[in-house]
Amino acid sequence: SGRSWRDDRAHGVRVLTIPRPAMSDQKERMVPADRSNWNAILKWSMAQQGDGTSSAPAREISEEDRRWLLDAMASGFIDEIKRMKDIIACISAGIEATHDAEEIDARVELMEELTDRVSGVDNGGDLHTLGGLEPLVRYVASSPHARLRAAAAEVLGTTVQNHPKAQEAALGCDAMGPLLRMAAGEGDDSPPTDAAEAESTTAAEGDASKGTKELVKARVKALFALSCLLRGCVRAQEAFQLGDGFALLKNCLRVDHPRLRTKALHLARHLATLDMRFMAACVDSGYVLAAAASLAGSLPRQLLVATEVGTDLSADAFTEEDIEMGQVREAALRLMVDVARKVDFDAVPKAVDHLRSAIVVNAINAVGKAYVRFGREEKETYRDEMQLCAQLAKMFE
């Protein structure tokens, strides 16, 4: 079967390892493993068909042909349920333990494969039946490794996405609390047990930086899982509110990381447009003001340089970080525009004050001035963003 047990001497546990199919075999999850079988089936099927004009009765398939056909079809597919069971069995041991680098990599790889497999609606529902949700929630809640927490959150999010049965099952495993805490930044990132001690201060600082990045990635994955769990699930939405989730999202908007801000803004926008009760909670939590601050704080870094020398910002001046900041700006604008369009100002009077506040006006003006410095290509790229900004400004002329 390819499975084997190996000892984790540091923690006195035995870990089951299951080899993932080699990269050359990855497509077998999507297509038949043996194409020759399927070519043979196609030729056989076509040989049994006439031109549609014959009145002769259909020939009864022989037992030999029937066995050949069933064997050919069975050999072409992996047993999805069995494979998922094997992965769950492998990752369920030593969840709270600290592992070496090889073991962390192996577990992450298995969870990535599990993510691929649960992306199908049927497999997503099967995961809970197979006992797979509970260990994933435990990873989110208590794994000392940020990479493993992030990988588990991604599997959870993919499983419950657009799947009411899986959403209810995840709530039954108390997934909301651990995901909220993970999104809030709780939990450290323990180094692998075989990690060598840093030989210099520079190396130590580099390791710390890497750890910080892994922690932020884990928070992003937690927000992804929360978004999937909340969408269309009233019970999850109520649990989110009871768990002080609105304050959590506001804190995420204060973190200087574009992807985390973008995820938080998209989730805040979704919640604000659910109903007026959630709209009021979003406004009271200061999402409009936080979105304006994110908007003003996400202008291209090279903008100041271009302004000083009086030139336009060209495509060469934009970094990958600037592109991510553009996503923050668009998400912030969409949140504010949707609030302005859909809020009942009589029911949520504070929305008027926030939307007409100096911080919102100044943010819109700052973005407008930035667009003037964009080159022609960048103006085309960010046209949707420019239109959103114009819409918002026009609403409160």
XYZ file of C-alpha atoms in Angstrom:
397
model
C 0.000 0.000 0.000
C 3.025 2.295 0.384
C 2.064 3.269 3.928
C 4.593 3.109 6.746
C 4.971 4.101 10.364
C 7.910 6.126 11.572
C 8.882 7.080 15.110
C 8.778 10.713 16.252
C 11.376 10.265 18.971
C 10.946 13.776 20.340
C 7.371 13.056 21.407
C 7.206 9.307 21.735
C 4.559 8.869 19.069
C 4.408 6.877 15.870
C 3.297 8.725 12.747
C 1.696 7.085 9.746
C 3.047 8.340 6.464
C 1.180 7.883 3.204
C 3.065 8.718 0.023
C 1.238 11.217 -2.136
C 1.116 10.271 -5.830
C 4.118 11.569 -7.731
C 3.679 14.812 -9.652
C 3.562 12.848 -12.878
C 0.550 10.956 -11.502
C -1.360 13.962 -10.147
C -3.783 14.069 -13.062
C -5.144 10.670 -12.103
C -7.417 12.466 -9.684
C -9.084 14.203 -12.580
C -8.780 11.702 -15.474
C -8.557 7.918 -15.828
C -5.273 6.437 -14.666
C -4.910 4.266 -17.768
C -5.917 6.037 -20.952
C -5.446 2.864 -23.011
C -8.355 1.258 -21.153
C -10.612 4.145 -22.026
C -9.546 4.177 -25.650
C -10.392 0.484 -25.786
C -13.789 1.140 -24.180
C -14.510 3.871 -26.719
C -13.616 1.626 -29.658
C -15.649 -1.245 -28.204
C -18.665 1.003 -27.616
C -18.555 2.424 -31.126
C -18.297 -1.080 -32.584
C -21.544 -2.041 -30.856
C -23.470 0.841 -32.389
C -25.203 0.828 -35.768
C -26.254 3.787 -37.843
C -29.580 4.064 -36.036
C -31.675 2.659 -38.876
C -31.554 -1.032 -38.022
C -34.647 -2.642 -36.491
C -32.665 -5.573 -35.129
C -32.869 -5.997 -31.342
C -29.900 -4.859 -29.263
C -27.351 -7.599 -28.669
C -27.142 -8.783 -25.083
C -23.676 -8.205 -23.637
C -21.790 -11.370 -22.856
C -20.549 -12.097 -19.355
C -16.964 -11.962 -20.609
C -17.515 -8.514 -22.189
C -19.271 -7.333 -19.053
C -16.372 -8.353 -16.799
C -13.878 -6.708 -19.145
C -15.878 -3.468 -19.197
C -16.256 -3.317 -15.400
C -12.567 -4.113 -14.828
C -11.498 -1.453 -17.328
C -13.670 1.183 -15.674
C -12.623 0.242 -12.126
C -8.921 0.441 -12.995
C -9.336 4.006 -14.235
C -10.278 5.700 -10.964
C -8.862 6.173 -7.503
C -11.153 5.221 -4.607
C -11.733 8.770 -3.310
C -13.252 7.676 -0.003
C -10.420 5.272 0.756
C -7.804 7.897 -0.074
C -9.517 10.468 2.152
C -9.683 7.920 4.984
C -5.956 7.245 4.623
C -5.114 10.960 4.755
C -7.333 11.524 7.803
C -5.705 8.587 9.590
C -2.267 9.976 8.801
C -2.828 13.545 9.999
C -4.899 12.671 13.087
C -1.927 11.599 15.211
C 0.302 14.080 17.029
C -1.775 17.182 16.320
C -0.561 19.092 19.383
C 3.045 17.871 19.017
C 6.001 19.798 17.645
C 7.365 18.086 14.528
C 10.514 18.128 12.461
C 10.622 19.933 9.107
C 10.102 16.776 7.057
C 6.997 15.816 9.000
C 5.543 19.339 8.736
C 6.094 19.306 4.969
C 4.479 15.867 4.670
C 1.414 16.882 6.651
C 0.978 20.119 4.727
C 1.215 18.192 1.466
C -1.419 15.700 2.593
C -3.742 18.518 3.666
C -3.256 20.206 0.299
C -4.281 16.966 -1.381
C -7.276 16.732 0.933
C -8.214 20.296 -0.056
C -8.201 19.224 -3.692
C -10.401 16.240 -2.956
C -13.017 18.013 -0.791
C -13.490 20.713 -3.417
C -16.141 18.416 -4.895
C -19.504 18.868 -3.157
C -19.957 15.125 -2.581
C -16.519 14.700 -1.017
C -17.063 17.800 1.138
C -20.096 16.153 2.693
C -18.228 12.864 3.105
C -15.391 14.423 5.107
C -17.466 14.799 8.273
C -18.897 11.290 7.891
C -15.342 9.989 7.683
C -14.383 11.822 10.883
C -12.206 14.383 9.119
C -13.591 17.670 10.454
C -12.758 17.119 14.123
C -8.977 16.691 13.667
C -8.890 19.734 11.371
C -10.559 21.866 14.037
C -8.039 20.545 16.553
C -5.186 21.623 14.258
C -6.648 25.123 14.042
C -7.080 25.242 17.800
C -3.856 23.738 19.058
C -1.154 22.939 16.510
C 2.078 24.744 17.447
C 2.986 25.188 13.762
C 1.409 28.086 11.846
C 1.773 26.246 8.511
C -0.268 23.319 9.792
C -2.949 25.607 11.234
C -3.140 27.449 7.904
C -3.376 24.219 5.892
C -6.123 22.872 8.169
C -8.097 26.127 7.888
C -7.906 25.936 4.107
C -9.295 22.394 4.119
C -12.093 23.517 6.465
C -12.970 26.510 4.303
C -12.998 24.491 1.091
C -15.130 21.801 2.731
C -17.873 24.124 3.995
C -17.920 26.463 0.990
C -21.451 26.490 -0.472
C -22.233 23.319 1.491
C -24.963 23.754 4.187
C -24.555 20.214 5.517
C -20.803 20.654 5.945
C -21.313 24.096 7.550
C -23.607 22.610 10.189
C -21.171 19.755 10.768
C -18.272 22.197 11.262
C -20.310 24.204 13.766
C -21.099 20.950 15.525
C -17.336 20.467 15.913
C -17.081 23.964 17.500
C -15.058 25.344 14.589
C -16.126 28.969 15.067
C -14.170 29.698 18.263
C -10.784 28.368 17.087
C -11.147 30.110 13.712
C -11.952 33.430 15.398
C -8.939 33.115 17.695
C -6.681 32.149 14.804
C -7.892 35.108 12.724
C -7.220 37.353 15.708
C -3.577 36.293 15.652
C -3.508 33.937 18.619
C -0.942 31.161 18.558
C 2.796 31.095 17.925
C 4.833 29.409 15.236
C 7.119 26.877 16.841
C 10.259 26.017 14.854
C 10.714 22.426 13.675
C 12.321 20.132 16.218
C 15.339 19.648 13.957
C 15.865 23.359 13.249
C 19.466 24.399 13.869
C 20.072 27.297 16.222
C 20.717 30.596 14.477
C 24.430 31.198 14.038
C 24.138 34.963 13.913
C 21.856 37.799 14.838
C 21.065 38.305 11.149
C 19.976 34.695 10.764
C 17.864 34.948 13.900
C 16.160 38.070 12.577
C 15.519 36.312 9.278
C 13.896 33.369 11.069
C 11.726 35.766 13.075
C 10.615 37.502 9.884
C 9.709 34.170 8.311
C 7.744 33.219 11.415
C 5.812 36.486 11.272
C 4.919 35.864 7.633
C 3.663 32.376 8.431
C 1.505 33.768 11.245
C -0.037 36.349 8.912
C -0.681 33.667 6.277
C -2.434 31.613 8.942
C -4.687 34.567 9.787
C -5.533 35.007 6.098
C -6.528 31.331 5.835
C -8.638 31.644 8.990
C -10.533 34.576 7.433
C -11.042 32.486 4.293
C -12.516 29.651 6.368
C -14.719 32.073 8.319
C -16.009 33.616 5.101
C -16.951 30.183 3.732
C -18.554 29.153 7.017
C -20.619 32.357 7.295
C -21.911 32.526 3.740
C -25.564 31.514 3.718
C -25.462 30.005 7.227
C -27.591 31.942 9.731
C -26.394 29.857 12.665
C -22.766 30.633 11.835
C -23.529 34.332 11.428
C -25.101 34.441 14.882
C -22.145 32.569 16.380
C -19.776 35.032 14.705
C -21.580 37.983 16.257
C -21.698 36.350 19.692
C -17.972 35.624 19.415
C -17.213 39.336 18.963
C -16.302 38.737 15.356
C -17.012 42.333 14.312
C -14.321 43.681 16.640
C -11.966 40.991 15.339
C -12.405 42.138 11.729
C -11.737 45.746 12.675
C -8.476 44.694 14.323
C -7.499 42.817 11.142
C -7.882 46.059 9.211
C -5.225 47.641 11.407
C -2.591 45.063 10.504
C -0.090 46.337 7.929
C -0.514 43.405 5.562
C -2.389 43.871 2.256
C -3.786 40.342 1.889
C -5.093 40.266 5.443
C -6.752 43.663 5.011
C -8.299 42.665 1.698
C -9.783 39.466 3.143
C -11.146 41.360 6.153
C -12.705 44.059 3.944
C -14.415 41.509 1.690
C -15.827 39.668 4.697
C -16.973 42.932 6.320
C -18.725 43.935 3.099
C -20.520 40.588 2.917
C -21.712 40.873 6.518
C -22.841 44.495 6.094
C -25.122 43.577 3.207
C -26.803 40.580 4.899
C -29.491 42.599 6.681
C -29.879 45.904 8.522
C -29.022 44.336 11.884
C -25.598 43.337 10.616
C -25.271 46.634 8.751
C -25.760 48.477 12.041
C -23.188 46.241 13.748
C -20.661 46.974 10.985
C -21.211 50.731 11.147
C -21.091 50.735 14.957
C -17.826 48.791 14.794
C -16.337 51.576 12.670
C -15.889 49.614 9.442
C -16.508 52.647 7.223
C -13.820 54.661 9.007
C -11.448 51.680 9.042
C -12.040 51.152 5.321
C -11.242 54.819 4.657
C -8.011 54.495 6.640
C -7.098 51.371 4.627
C -7.871 53.261 1.419
C -5.643 56.210 2.272
C -2.889 53.960 3.613
C -2.693 51.766 0.517
C -1.458 54.229 -2.090
C 1.554 53.154 -4.206
C 4.860 53.623 -2.379
C 6.355 55.320 -5.418
C 3.606 57.938 -5.487
C 5.528 60.358 -3.281
C 8.612 60.032 -5.439
C 6.619 60.630 -8.612
C 4.905 63.628 -7.057
C 8.221 65.184 -6.038
C 9.706 64.908 -9.529
C 6.446 65.696 -11.310
C 6.219 62.505 -13.402
C 3.519 59.896 -13.955
C 3.658 56.497 -12.299
C 4.617 53.953 -14.964
C 4.100 50.203 -14.952
C 7.778 49.683 -14.098
C 7.332 51.683 -10.894
C 4.645 49.337 -9.517
C 5.858 46.554 -7.253
C 4.049 43.361 -6.278
C 3.190 45.044 -2.994
C 1.649 47.974 -4.893
C -0.554 45.535 -6.815
C -1.725 43.992 -3.533
C -2.393 47.479 -2.183
C -4.557 48.131 -5.233
C -6.681 45.167 -4.144
C -6.988 46.713 -0.684
C -8.161 50.028 -2.162
C -10.786 48.381 -4.342
C -12.087 46.247 -1.458
C -12.284 49.322 0.794
C -14.153 51.323 -1.846
C -16.611 48.502 -2.522
C -17.380 48.257 1.191
C -18.058 51.992 1.500
C -20.099 52.147 -1.720
C -22.274 49.190 -0.663
C -22.864 50.705 2.757
C -23.837 54.039 1.166
C -26.196 52.289 -1.282
C -27.901 49.839 1.040
C -27.940 51.336 4.522
C -31.193 52.640 5.984
C -29.988 56.023 7.219
C -33.030 56.372 9.487
C -32.295 53.038 11.167
C -28.503 53.585 11.230
C -28.008 57.374 11.509
C -24.340 56.992 12.423
C -23.691 55.885 8.834
C -24.252 59.449 7.575
C -21.677 60.867 9.972
C -19.106 58.228 9.069
C -19.575 58.456 5.306
C -19.304 62.262 5.415
C -16.454 62.300 7.909
C -13.157 64.046 7.223
C -11.278 60.737 7.117
C -13.502 59.466 4.266
C -13.350 62.753 2.333
C -9.576 62.996 2.730
C -9.091 59.386 1.638
C -11.148 59.917 -1.514
C -9.246 63.099 -2.333
C -5.885 61.375 -1.779
C -6.842 58.539 -4.104
C -8.103 60.990 -6.709
C -4.786 62.822 -6.693
C -2.958 59.506 -7.025
C -4.923 58.589 -10.148
C -3.757 61.801 -11.801
C -0.186 60.502 -11.491
C -0.993 57.074 -12.929
C 0.262 56.317 -16.424
C -2.203 55.410 -19.183
C -1.762 51.666 -18.667
C -2.300 51.932 -14.914
C -5.382 54.105 -15.370
C -6.845 51.356 -17.537
C -5.876 48.677 -15.009
C -7.480 50.526 -12.108
C -10.472 51.872 -14.025
C -13.002 49.983 -11.853
C -11.381 51.412 -8.761
C -11.514 54.941 -10.201
C -15.211 54.548 -11.034
C -15.994 53.333 -7.506
C -14.180 56.331 -6.067
C -16.151 58.681 -8.343
C -19.453 57.022 -7.365
C -18.711 57.420 -3.688
C -17.723 61.064 -4.072
C -20.862 61.810 -6.087
C -23.139 60.304 -3.439
C -22.177 62.983 -0.943
C -21.713 66.078 -3.078
